[in-house]
C-alpha cells in the first residue's frame, strides 16, 4: 500500500528493477537487475519519496508492494496470455518493428491491441493509487504509451512525463498502425514527452498534428479544452539518455578488470586486432550485416585469422517471438559457415557468445577490444557505444558506429560512421578502424570521453525531471483534457 499520502515521484516502466527467483519451496527472492534505467533513476528515487510500478518478468506472479534499497516496488501482475499478447505480441511484434523502420514486418492483431489496452490500464491504476497529490509520474517506453492519458483521466492533479527509449517513426510508417490515433492520444496525456533525438520528437509532433488536427508550434502541441478553446500544452523534446559513465570509468580502471582484459586477449591468442560486437540478439542491431562484412574481409584477404578476430556477444532476448528465433538461426548458420571456412586450430574467425555478462566482464572486454562495431540498422540510442568510450581511459580503441543510432547524432564527430546497408563501405571503415594509428585513436577518444563523461545518466534524469517539474501543479478538479 502507498504511504499515508502516497509517493512524490512514481516511475512506471514495463519491468521492475529487480529479477525474481522462485525457490524450490515456492518462496520468492529477488536481486537487483543491472539494467540501465535502474542506474539512471536510482539517485533521483532515493532523493525523492519514490515508488516504481512494473512487471516482475514472470507470469501470474502476484506480490504485495515491497521496499528494495529504499525504493517502494509495486509489482503489476500479468497472466501468461497477457505476456503473449501485450508483451511478446503488441509491444515486441507490432510496435518494436514498426518503430524501427519496419526492418521486420510488424504484425497487427486486434486481440493483441485489446491486451495492450487492458494492461496499460492496470499500470495506470497502480500508478494512480501510489501517487501523492500533485506528484510527478514518469512513464517509460513503448510498452506503456496509453498510460499518460489513462492516468490523467484518473488523476488530473499529477504532472506526467513520458520518455520513449526507442525511435519514434516518421508519420508515413506510423500511419500503418490501425490504432495510431489512440496511441497519439495516449501520449498526449503527458505534460512532457521525451525522445532520444530531435528527429524522433519532430516525427511525433508531425504525427500528432496530422492525426489529431491540433495546433503545434515548434515542440509544443496545444490540446483544446471541452469548448474547443486552446487548453493544455504538451511539450515534445529530445533528452538523449546516457550511462553512469563515471562508475564505468572507475570499474574499467580497477586492477582486476585490467588483468582480466589481458587474460581475455591472451586466451584469444593475442591477436593484433580484436574486434568486438555487443548486442541483444535483435534484428535491429545489424549483426548479420556486420558478420557478412567481416566474412568478406577474410574472403578478400584484407583480414586474416592469424592477426584478427571478432568476438560477438549476443545476449538472449525475446526468445518466444518468431522474428528473434529466425534471427538466431541465421546468425548461427552464418557464424558456423565463416568459422568452418576460415578458422584454424587455435584461431577462430568469430567467437560467438550467446550469453549476457556482468559489468566487470563487459568492462574487460571493452578494454581488450581494439575496435568496437556498432552497426545497428536503427537504434534509439545505443548505450554499448557509450560504455566502450567510458571504459577507455587509456584513450585507445576505435568506435565504428552506425549512422542510424541516436548515439551517432550525439557523439559525432569522433566515431567512424557507417551505413550498415553498404557492405563495401562498411568493409572499408572496418579496415580503417583496424589500422587507425594510436595518435588518431587518442584524438578521437579524448573528444568522445569528454562528451560521455560530462553528459551522464544523472544529468539526463535531472534535466528531464527539471523540465517536468517546472510544469505548475494543477488542482484536483480541473478538466483532464
Ligand atoms: C530496449 C527497450 C527496453 C527493454 C529492453 C530489453 O532497450 O527500450 O524497454 O526493457 O530493450 O528488452 P526486454 O523485452 O527484455 O524488456
Short mmCIF file of C-alpha atoms and ligand atoms in Angstrom, two decimals:
data_model
loop_
_atom_site.label_atom_id
_atom_site.label_comp_id
_atom_site.label_asym_id
_atom_site.label_seq_id
_atom_site.Cartn_x
_atom_site.Cartn_y
_atom_site.Cartn_z
CA UNK A 1 0.00 0.00 0.00
CA UNK A 2 1.16 3.56 -0.59
CA UNK A 3 2.41 5.62 2.30
CA UNK A 4 -0.28 7.71 4.03
CA UNK A 5 -0.21 10.42 1.39
CA UNK A 6 1.32 8.47 -1.49
CA UNK A 7 4.67 9.00 -3.19
CA UNK A 8 6.03 12.24 -4.65
CA UNK A 9 7.78 10.51 -7.56
CA UNK A 10 6.36 7.44 -9.26
CA UNK A 11 8.24 5.66 -12.05
CA UNK A 12 6.16 3.43 -14.31
CA UNK A 13 8.11 1.02 -16.54
CA UNK A 14 7.33 -2.34 -18.09
CA UNK A 15 9.92 -4.05 -15.92
CA UNK A 16 10.67 -3.68 -12.23
CA UNK A 17 14.35 -3.03 -11.47
CA UNK A 18 14.69 -6.48 -9.82
CA UNK A 19 14.68 -10.09 -11.01
CA UNK A 20 12.59 -12.58 -9.09
CA UNK A 21 13.55 -16.19 -8.50
CA UNK A 22 11.06 -18.77 -7.30
CA UNK A 23 12.78 -21.10 -4.81
CA UNK A 24 12.14 -24.88 -4.57
CA UNK A 25 9.70 -24.19 -1.69
CA UNK A 26 7.75 -21.75 -3.91
CA UNK A 27 9.11 -18.76 -1.96
CA UNK A 28 10.24 -15.67 -3.86
CA UNK A 29 13.60 -13.98 -3.68
CA UNK A 30 14.78 -11.03 -5.74
CA UNK A 31 18.05 -9.47 -6.87
CA UNK A 32 18.64 -6.05 -8.36
CA UNK A 33 18.72 -6.30 -12.14
CA UNK A 34 21.60 -4.44 -13.72
CA UNK A 35 19.51 -2.54 -16.36
CA UNK A 36 20.36 0.99 -17.43
CA UNK A 37 17.10 2.54 -16.28
CA UNK A 38 17.67 1.42 -12.70
CA UNK A 39 21.08 3.05 -12.62
CA UNK A 40 19.59 6.16 -14.18
CA UNK A 41 16.80 6.55 -11.71
CA UNK A 42 18.29 5.23 -8.51
CA UNK A 43 19.72 8.54 -7.31
CA UNK A 44 16.53 10.52 -8.02
CA UNK A 45 14.35 7.81 -6.48
CA UNK A 46 16.39 7.87 -3.29
CA UNK A 47 16.42 11.66 -3.16
CA UNK A 48 12.63 11.80 -3.53
CA UNK A 49 9.99 9.71 -1.84
CA UNK A 50 9.88 7.25 -4.73
CA UNK A 51 7.86 4.26 -5.91
CA UNK A 52 8.41 2.11 -9.02
CA UNK A 53 5.50 0.36 -10.75
CA UNK A 54 6.44 -2.52 -13.07
CA UNK A 55 6.12 -6.17 -14.07
CA UNK A 56 8.21 -8.86 -12.41
CA UNK A 57 9.10 -10.60 -15.69
CA UNK A 58 7.25 -13.85 -14.80
CA UNK A 59 3.64 -14.97 -15.42
CA UNK A 60 0.95 -14.77 -12.72
CA UNK A 61 3.30 -13.52 -10.09
CA UNK A 62 1.22 -11.60 -7.56
CA UNK A 63 3.24 -9.84 -4.91
CA UNK A 64 2.47 -7.05 -2.47
CA UNK A 65 4.45 -3.80 -2.86
CA UNK A 66 7.79 -4.12 -1.06
CA UNK A 67 10.81 -1.97 -0.36
CA UNK A 68 14.13 -2.66 -2.07
CA UNK A 69 17.17 -0.49 -1.40
CA UNK A 70 15.00 2.37 -0.19
CA UNK A 71 12.56 2.37 -3.15
CA UNK A 72 8.99 1.04 -2.96
CA UNK A 73 8.47 -1.54 -5.70
CA UNK A 74 4.91 -2.13 -6.86
CA UNK A 75 4.52 -5.31 -8.94
CA UNK A 76 1.89 -5.44 -11.70
CA UNK A 77 0.69 -8.99 -12.39
CA UNK A 78 0.48 -10.28 -15.98
CA UNK A 79 -1.05 -13.62 -16.94
CA UNK A 80 0.68 -15.94 -19.42
CA UNK A 81 -1.84 -14.87 -22.12
CA UNK A 82 -1.18 -11.19 -21.39
CA UNK A 83 2.56 -11.76 -21.69
CA UNK A 84 1.93 -13.39 -25.05
CA UNK A 85 -0.38 -10.65 -26.37
CA UNK A 86 0.73 -7.44 -24.63
CA UNK A 87 4.50 -8.06 -24.26
CA UNK A 88 5.59 -10.52 -26.96
CA UNK A 89 2.75 -9.56 -29.30
CA UNK A 90 1.79 -5.89 -29.39
CA UNK A 91 4.95 -4.48 -27.75
CA UNK A 92 7.57 -6.62 -29.43
CA UNK A 93 5.97 -7.87 -32.65
CA UNK A 94 3.90 -4.78 -33.56
CA UNK A 95 5.39 -1.61 -32.06
CA UNK A 96 9.06 -2.65 -31.91
CA UNK A 97 9.40 -3.43 -35.65
CA UNK A 98 7.11 -0.52 -36.66
CA UNK A 99 9.17 1.96 -34.64
CA UNK A 100 12.44 0.53 -36.02
CA UNK A 101 11.82 1.35 -39.68
CA UNK A 102 9.85 -1.90 -40.30
CA UNK A 103 13.14 -3.84 -40.56
CA UNK A 104 10.91 -6.83 -39.74
CA UNK A 105 7.24 -6.73 -40.76
CA UNK A 106 5.00 -5.58 -37.88
CA UNK A 107 2.02 -7.84 -37.16
CA UNK A 108 -1.34 -6.18 -36.44
CA UNK A 109 -3.74 -8.24 -34.34
CA UNK A 110 -6.83 -6.88 -32.62
CA UNK A 111 -6.52 -9.31 -29.70
CA UNK A 112 -3.01 -8.03 -29.05
CA UNK A 113 -4.28 -4.46 -29.05
CA UNK A 114 -7.06 -5.32 -26.59
CA UNK A 115 -4.49 -6.85 -24.24
CA UNK A 116 -2.19 -3.82 -24.63
CA UNK A 117 -5.04 -1.51 -23.63
CA UNK A 118 -6.06 -3.65 -20.68
CA UNK A 119 -2.53 -3.99 -19.36
CA UNK A 120 -1.80 -0.27 -19.81
CA UNK A 121 -4.93 0.44 -17.74
CA UNK A 122 -3.61 -1.84 -14.99
CA UNK A 123 -0.31 0.07 -14.87
CA UNK A 124 -2.18 3.41 -14.83
CA UNK A 125 -4.45 2.24 -11.98
CA UNK A 126 -1.45 1.11 -9.93
CA UNK A 127 0.38 4.41 -10.52
CA UNK A 128 -2.74 6.46 -9.66
CA UNK A 129 -3.01 4.56 -6.39
CA UNK A 130 0.60 5.24 -5.40
CA UNK A 131 0.94 8.92 -6.34
CA UNK A 132 0.60 11.70 -3.78
CA UNK A 133 -1.44 14.78 -4.71
CA UNK A 134 0.45 16.83 -7.29
CA UNK A 135 3.11 14.09 -7.59
CA UNK A 136 5.39 13.63 -10.57
CA UNK A 137 4.84 10.42 -12.52
CA UNK A 138 7.43 9.35 -15.08
CA UNK A 139 6.23 6.72 -17.56
CA UNK A 140 8.76 4.83 -19.69
CA UNK A 141 8.83 3.38 -23.15
CA UNK A 142 6.73 1.97 -25.96
CA UNK A 143 5.07 -0.75 -23.88
CA UNK A 144 3.11 1.91 -21.92
CA UNK A 145 2.10 4.63 -24.36
CA UNK A 146 -1.55 4.71 -23.26
CA UNK A 147 -0.68 5.21 -19.59
CA UNK A 148 -0.26 9.03 -19.67
CA UNK A 149 -3.84 9.62 -20.91
CA UNK A 150 -5.35 6.93 -18.62
CA UNK A 151 -3.50 8.41 -15.67
CA UNK A 152 -4.59 11.96 -16.45
CA UNK A 153 -8.22 10.81 -16.60
CA UNK A 154 -7.84 9.25 -13.15
CA UNK A 155 -5.64 11.94 -11.63
CA UNK A 156 -5.70 15.36 -13.32
CA UNK A 157 -3.57 16.78 -10.48
CA UNK A 158 -0.43 14.85 -11.50
CA UNK A 159 2.48 16.10 -13.54
CA UNK A 160 3.05 13.36 -16.06
CA UNK A 161 6.21 12.78 -18.09
CA UNK A 162 6.80 10.10 -20.72
CA UNK A 163 10.14 9.03 -22.15
CA UNK A 164 10.37 6.99 -25.35
CA UNK A 165 13.62 4.99 -25.23
CA UNK A 166 13.32 3.77 -28.82
CA UNK A 167 12.97 5.70 -32.09
CA UNK A 168 9.67 7.36 -32.99
CA UNK A 169 8.95 6.60 -36.64
CA UNK A 170 8.09 9.03 -39.43
CA UNK A 171 4.34 9.53 -39.88
CA UNK A 172 4.47 7.64 -43.20
CA UNK A 173 5.31 4.45 -41.24
CA UNK A 174 3.44 5.24 -38.03
CA UNK A 175 0.25 5.70 -40.07
CA UNK A 176 0.19 1.93 -40.74
CA UNK A 177 -0.86 1.30 -37.16
CA UNK A 178 -4.62 0.69 -37.01
CA UNK A 179 -4.65 2.28 -33.51
CA UNK A 180 -2.43 5.25 -34.38
CA UNK A 181 -4.88 7.86 -33.10
CA UNK A 182 -5.29 6.11 -29.74
CA UNK A 183 -1.51 5.91 -29.28
CA UNK A 184 -1.10 9.63 -30.01
CA UNK A 185 -3.96 10.47 -27.64
CA UNK A 186 -2.37 8.23 -25.01
CA UNK A 187 0.97 10.05 -25.23
CA UNK A 188 -0.69 13.46 -25.29
CA UNK A 189 -1.96 12.75 -21.77
CA UNK A 190 1.58 13.68 -20.64
CA UNK A 191 2.85 17.21 -19.96
CA UNK A 192 6.26 16.34 -21.35
CA UNK A 193 7.10 13.67 -23.94
CA UNK A 194 10.84 12.98 -24.21
CA UNK A 195 12.72 11.34 -27.06
CA UNK A 196 16.32 10.33 -27.80
CA UNK A 197 16.82 12.54 -30.87
CA UNK A 198 15.41 15.80 -32.20
CA UNK A 199 14.27 13.79 -35.23
CA UNK A 200 12.13 11.50 -33.05
CA UNK A 201 10.47 14.47 -31.33
CA UNK A 202 9.80 16.07 -34.73
CA UNK A 203 8.30 12.80 -36.04
CA UNK A 204 5.98 12.67 -33.05
CA UNK A 205 4.85 16.30 -33.39
CA UNK A 206 4.17 15.75 -37.08
CA UNK A 207 2.14 12.60 -36.40
CA UNK A 208 0.21 14.37 -33.64
CA UNK A 209 -0.63 17.29 -35.94
CA UNK A 210 -1.54 15.06 -38.89
CA UNK A 211 -3.67 12.62 -36.90
CA UNK A 212 -5.44 14.95 -34.45
CA UNK A 213 -5.55 18.31 -36.22
CA UNK A 214 -4.30 20.00 -33.01
CA UNK A 215 -2.23 23.14 -33.33
CA UNK A 216 1.51 22.70 -32.94
CA UNK A 217 4.13 25.35 -32.60
CA UNK A 218 7.73 24.15 -32.56
CA UNK A 219 7.89 21.50 -29.83
CA UNK A 220 4.55 22.45 -28.24
CA UNK A 221 1.22 20.80 -29.03
CA UNK A 222 -1.92 22.56 -27.78
CA UNK A 223 -4.83 20.37 -26.72
CA UNK A 224 -8.19 22.14 -26.97
CA UNK A 225 -10.44 22.19 -23.90
CA UNK A 226 -14.05 20.91 -23.85
CA UNK A 227 -15.25 24.10 -25.62
CA UNK A 228 -12.62 23.83 -28.33
CA UNK A 229 -10.56 26.71 -26.92
CA UNK A 230 -6.79 26.33 -26.52
CA UNK A 231 -6.26 24.33 -23.32
CA UNK A 232 -3.34 22.26 -22.08
CA UNK A 233 0.15 22.32 -23.65
CA UNK A 234 2.26 19.23 -24.26
CA UNK A 235 5.97 19.64 -24.94
CA UNK A 236 7.91 17.14 -27.06
CA UNK A 237 11.72 17.42 -26.88
CA UNK A 238 14.84 15.33 -27.03
CA UNK A 239 16.73 14.18 -23.92
CA UNK A 240 19.46 11.79 -25.11
CA UNK A 241 19.93 9.09 -22.48
CA UNK A 242 23.35 8.09 -21.16
CA UNK A 243 25.09 5.73 -18.75
CA UNK A 244 26.70 6.09 -15.35
CA UNK A 245 29.93 6.95 -17.14
CA UNK A 246 31.98 7.63 -14.00
CA UNK A 247 31.05 4.31 -12.47
CA UNK A 248 32.07 2.55 -15.68
CA UNK A 249 35.28 4.52 -15.98
CA UNK A 250 36.22 3.62 -12.39
CA UNK A 251 35.31 -0.02 -12.91
CA UNK A 252 37.49 -0.29 -16.01
CA UNK A 253 40.47 1.19 -14.12
CA UNK A 254 40.43 -1.49 -11.39
CA UNK A 255 43.41 -3.89 -11.39
CA UNK A 256 41.02 -6.88 -11.58
CA UNK A 257 39.36 -5.63 -14.77
CA UNK A 258 42.69 -4.62 -16.31
CA UNK A 259 44.13 -8.06 -15.56
CA UNK A 260 41.03 -9.78 -16.94
CA UNK A 261 41.34 -7.75 -20.18
CA UNK A 262 44.88 -9.04 -20.66
CA UNK A 263 43.75 -12.56 -19.89
CA UNK A 264 40.95 -12.36 -22.48
CA UNK A 265 43.40 -11.17 -25.11
CA UNK A 266 45.86 -13.92 -24.25
CA UNK A 267 43.11 -16.56 -24.35
CA UNK A 268 42.31 -15.38 -27.86
CA UNK A 269 45.95 -15.81 -28.89
CA UNK A 270 46.90 -12.11 -28.53
CA UNK A 271 45.55 -11.07 -31.94
CA UNK A 272 46.83 -7.77 -33.40
CA UNK A 273 43.24 -6.67 -33.83
CA UNK A 274 40.44 -7.76 -31.56
CA UNK A 275 37.07 -6.61 -32.86
CA UNK A 276 34.03 -6.69 -30.61
CA UNK A 277 30.27 -6.61 -31.10
CA UNK A 278 27.94 -6.47 -28.08
CA UNK A 279 24.20 -6.57 -28.62
CA UNK A 280 20.95 -8.06 -27.51
CA UNK A 281 20.28 -10.67 -30.19
CA UNK A 282 17.87 -8.37 -32.06
CA UNK A 283 17.30 -7.85 -35.79
CA UNK A 284 17.61 -4.07 -35.35
CA UNK A 285 21.28 -4.41 -34.39
CA UNK A 286 22.65 -5.26 -37.85
CA UNK A 287 24.56 -8.30 -36.53
CA UNK A 288 24.19 -10.19 -39.82
CA UNK A 289 25.38 -7.21 -41.86
CA UNK A 290 28.43 -6.86 -39.59
CA UNK A 291 29.31 -10.56 -39.78
CA UNK A 292 28.83 -10.59 -43.55
CA UNK A 293 31.23 -7.66 -43.93
CA UNK A 294 33.73 -9.35 -41.63
CA UNK A 295 33.45 -12.63 -43.55
CA UNK A 296 34.05 -10.83 -46.84
CA UNK A 297 37.15 -9.14 -45.43
CA UNK A 298 38.50 -12.62 -44.65
CA UNK A 299 37.47 -13.76 -48.17
CA UNK A 300 39.29 -10.83 -49.73
CA UNK A 301 42.39 -11.43 -47.60
CA UNK A 302 42.17 -7.90 -46.18
CA UNK A 303 41.95 -9.52 -42.72
CA UNK A 304 43.26 -12.92 -41.66
CA UNK A 305 42.55 -15.09 -38.66
CA UNK A 306 46.15 -15.15 -37.50
CA UNK A 307 46.08 -11.42 -36.88
CA UNK A 308 42.44 -10.54 -36.32
CA UNK A 309 39.45 -11.99 -34.53
CA UNK A 310 35.86 -10.98 -33.89
CA UNK A 311 34.16 -11.54 -30.55
CA UNK A 312 30.39 -11.26 -30.85
CA UNK A 313 28.42 -11.16 -27.60
CA UNK A 314 24.75 -11.68 -28.47
CA UNK A 315 22.67 -11.73 -25.31
CA UNK A 316 19.47 -13.78 -25.44
CA UNK A 317 16.35 -11.67 -25.92
CA UNK A 318 12.59 -12.14 -26.51
CA UNK A 319 13.09 -15.77 -27.37
CA UNK A 320 9.39 -16.54 -27.79
CA UNK A 321 8.98 -14.06 -30.67
CA UNK A 322 9.33 -15.69 -34.12
CA UNK A 323 11.47 -12.95 -35.68
CA UNK A 324 14.06 -13.39 -32.89
CA UNK A 325 14.11 -17.17 -33.34
CA UNK A 326 14.69 -16.73 -37.07
CA UNK A 327 17.46 -14.22 -36.48
CA UNK A 328 19.22 -16.60 -34.12
CA UNK A 329 19.12 -19.34 -36.76
CA UNK A 330 20.52 -17.02 -39.42
CA UNK A 331 23.30 -15.62 -37.25
CA UNK A 332 24.37 -19.05 -36.02
CA UNK A 333 24.44 -20.54 -39.53
CA UNK A 334 26.50 -17.57 -40.75
CA UNK A 335 28.96 -17.79 -37.84
CA UNK A 336 29.28 -21.55 -38.33
CA UNK A 337 29.94 -21.14 -42.06
CA UNK A 338 32.62 -18.48 -41.59
CA UNK A 339 34.32 -20.38 -38.76
CA UNK A 340 34.25 -23.59 -40.83
CA UNK A 341 35.80 -21.83 -43.78
CA UNK A 342 38.44 -19.64 -42.14
CA UNK A 343 39.03 -20.99 -38.64
CA UNK A 344 42.28 -22.78 -37.91
CA UNK A 345 43.34 -24.82 -34.93
CA UNK A 346 43.90 -22.23 -32.25
CA UNK A 347 42.39 -19.39 -34.34
CA UNK A 348 38.64 -18.95 -34.64
CA UNK A 349 37.40 -16.31 -37.03
CA UNK A 350 34.44 -15.43 -34.82
CA UNK A 351 33.89 -16.13 -31.12
CA UNK A 352 30.13 -16.13 -30.78
CA UNK A 353 28.78 -15.92 -27.22
CA UNK A 354 25.02 -16.29 -26.69
CA UNK A 355 25.11 -15.08 -23.09
CA UNK A 356 24.93 -11.94 -21.04
CA UNK A 357 27.77 -10.92 -18.76
CA UNK A 358 28.14 -8.78 -15.63
CA UNK A 359 29.54 -5.24 -15.98
CA UNK A 360 33.03 -6.31 -14.78
CA UNK A 361 33.39 -8.78 -17.64
CA UNK A 362 31.98 -6.27 -20.14
CA UNK A 363 34.45 -3.63 -19.00
CA UNK A 364 37.31 -6.12 -19.51
CA UNK A 365 36.05 -7.00 -22.98
CA UNK A 366 35.84 -3.31 -23.93
CA UNK A 367 39.40 -2.78 -22.72
CA UNK A 368 40.63 -5.76 -24.68
CA UNK A 369 38.89 -4.65 -27.89
CA UNK A 370 40.83 -2.61 -30.45
CA UNK A 371 37.65 -1.92 -32.39
CA UNK A 372 34.01 -1.83 -31.26
CA UNK A 373 31.49 -2.49 -34.02
CA UNK A 374 28.03 -0.94 -33.54
CA UNK A 375 26.22 -1.46 -36.83
CA UNK A 376 22.52 -1.12 -35.93
CA UNK A 377 20.03 -0.70 -38.75
CA UNK A 378 18.07 1.50 -36.35
CA UNK A 379 18.70 2.13 -32.66
CA UNK A 380 17.13 4.61 -30.23
CA UNK A 381 20.49 5.48 -28.64
CA UNK A 382 22.92 2.51 -28.19
CA UNK A 383 24.49 2.56 -24.78
CA UNK A 384 27.13 -0.05 -25.67
CA UNK A 385 28.93 2.66 -27.65
CA UNK A 386 28.92 4.90 -24.57
CA UNK A 387 30.14 2.09 -22.29
CA UNK A 388 33.08 1.42 -24.62
CA UNK A 389 34.06 5.09 -24.52
CA UNK A 390 33.69 5.32 -20.73
CA UNK A 391 35.90 2.22 -20.30
CA UNK A 392 38.76 3.58 -22.43
CA UNK A 393 40.63 5.86 -20.03
CA UNK A 394 43.75 4.74 -21.94
CA UNK A 395 42.35 6.76 -24.90
CA UNK A 396 42.86 3.79 -27.20
CA UNK A 397 40.45 1.90 -29.42
CA UNK A 398 38.28 2.85 -32.38
CA UNK A 399 34.50 3.07 -32.47
CA UNK A 400 32.68 2.09 -35.65
CA UNK A 401 29.15 3.45 -35.27
CA UNK A 402 26.07 3.18 -37.46
CA UNK A 403 24.59 6.47 -38.63
CA UNK A 404 21.18 5.07 -37.72
CA UNK A 405 21.73 5.26 -33.96
CA UNK A 406 20.82 8.07 -31.57
CA UNK A 407 24.45 7.88 -30.40
CA UNK A 408 25.67 8.93 -33.87
CA UNK A 409 23.59 12.13 -33.67
CA UNK A 410 25.02 12.90 -30.28
CA UNK A 411 28.65 11.75 -30.49
CA UNK A 412 29.77 12.87 -33.95
CA UNK A 413 32.44 13.78 -34.79
CA UNK A 414 34.58 11.12 -33.11
CA UNK A 415 33.22 7.74 -34.19
CA UNK A 416 33.82 6.25 -37.63
CA UNK A 417 30.30 6.42 -39.04
CA UNK A 418 28.95 3.63 -41.24
CA UNK A 419 25.84 2.84 -43.24
CA UNK A 420 25.43 -0.87 -42.39
CA UNK A 421 23.44 -1.49 -45.58
CA UNK A 422 26.50 -0.52 -47.62
CA UNK A 423 28.62 -3.64 -47.11
CA UNK A 424 31.56 -2.39 -49.23
CA UNK A 425 31.57 0.95 -47.40
CA UNK A 426 31.42 -0.83 -44.06
CA UNK A 427 34.34 -3.10 -45.01
CA UNK A 428 36.50 -0.07 -45.79
CA UNK A 429 35.60 1.56 -42.48
CA UNK A 430 36.33 -1.65 -40.52
CA UNK A 431 39.78 -1.80 -42.12
CA UNK A 432 40.32 1.91 -41.40
CA UNK A 433 39.40 1.27 -37.74
CA UNK A 434 41.68 -1.77 -37.50
CA UNK A 435 44.63 0.18 -38.90
CA UNK A 436 43.99 3.54 -37.22
CA UNK A 437 47.18 4.92 -35.75
CA UNK A 438 47.28 5.43 -31.97
CA UNK A 439 47.55 9.22 -32.29
CA UNK A 440 44.32 9.37 -34.26
CA UNK A 441 42.64 6.94 -31.82
CA UNK A 442 43.64 9.21 -28.94
CA UNK A 443 42.41 12.37 -30.71
CA UNK A 444 39.00 10.85 -31.32
CA UNK A 445 38.68 9.04 -27.99
CA UNK A 446 39.51 12.20 -26.00
CA UNK A 447 36.72 14.08 -27.66
CA UNK A 448 34.28 11.20 -27.14
CA UNK A 449 35.23 10.78 -23.50
CA UNK A 450 34.77 14.46 -22.74
CA UNK A 451 31.23 14.23 -24.03
CA UNK A 452 30.26 10.91 -22.41
CA UNK A 453 31.77 11.75 -19.01
CA UNK A 454 30.06 15.14 -18.94
CA UNK A 455 26.64 14.02 -20.16
CA UNK A 456 25.95 11.10 -17.87
CA UNK A 457 22.70 9.48 -16.91
CA UNK A 458 22.28 11.53 -13.74
CA UNK A 459 22.31 14.64 -15.89
CA UNK A 460 19.75 13.04 -18.21
CA UNK A 461 17.22 12.32 -15.46
CA UNK A 462 17.81 15.67 -13.73
CA UNK A 463 17.26 17.53 -16.99
CA UNK A 464 14.07 15.66 -17.81
CA UNK A 465 12.65 16.00 -14.30
CA UNK A 466 13.73 19.65 -14.19
CA UNK A 467 11.60 20.44 -17.24
CA UNK A 468 8.71 18.32 -15.99
CA UNK A 469 8.61 19.80 -12.50
CA UNK A 470 8.59 23.30 -13.97
CA UNK A 471 5.01 22.50 -15.08
CA UNK A 472 2.79 24.05 -12.39
CA UNK A 473 0.78 21.52 -10.33
CA UNK A 474 -2.94 21.51 -11.16
CA UNK A 475 -5.85 21.37 -8.72
CA UNK A 476 -7.68 18.03 -8.47
CA UNK A 477 -10.85 19.45 -10.04
CA UNK A 478 -9.51 20.51 -13.46
CA UNK A 479 -10.73 19.19 -16.82
CA UNK A 480 -8.31 16.31 -17.51
CA UNK A 481 -8.22 17.07 -21.21
C1 LIG B 1 15.09 -1.92 -25.05
C2 LIG B 1 13.79 -1.26 -24.60
C3 LIG B 1 13.51 -1.53 -23.13
C4 LIG B 1 13.60 -3.01 -22.84
C5 LIG B 1 14.96 -3.56 -23.28
C6 LIG B 1 15.10 -5.08 -23.06
O1 LIG B 1 16.18 -1.26 -24.50
O2 LIG B 1 13.83 0.13 -24.87
O3 LIG B 1 12.23 -1.05 -22.79
O4 LIG B 1 13.37 -3.28 -21.47
O5 LIG B 1 15.12 -3.29 -24.66
O6 LIG B 1 14.04 -5.76 -23.66
P1 LIG B 1 13.00 -6.65 -22.83
O7 LIG B 1 11.95 -7.00 -23.83
O8 LIG B 1 13.79 -7.83 -22.35
O9 LIG B 1 12.48 -5.83 -21.68
#
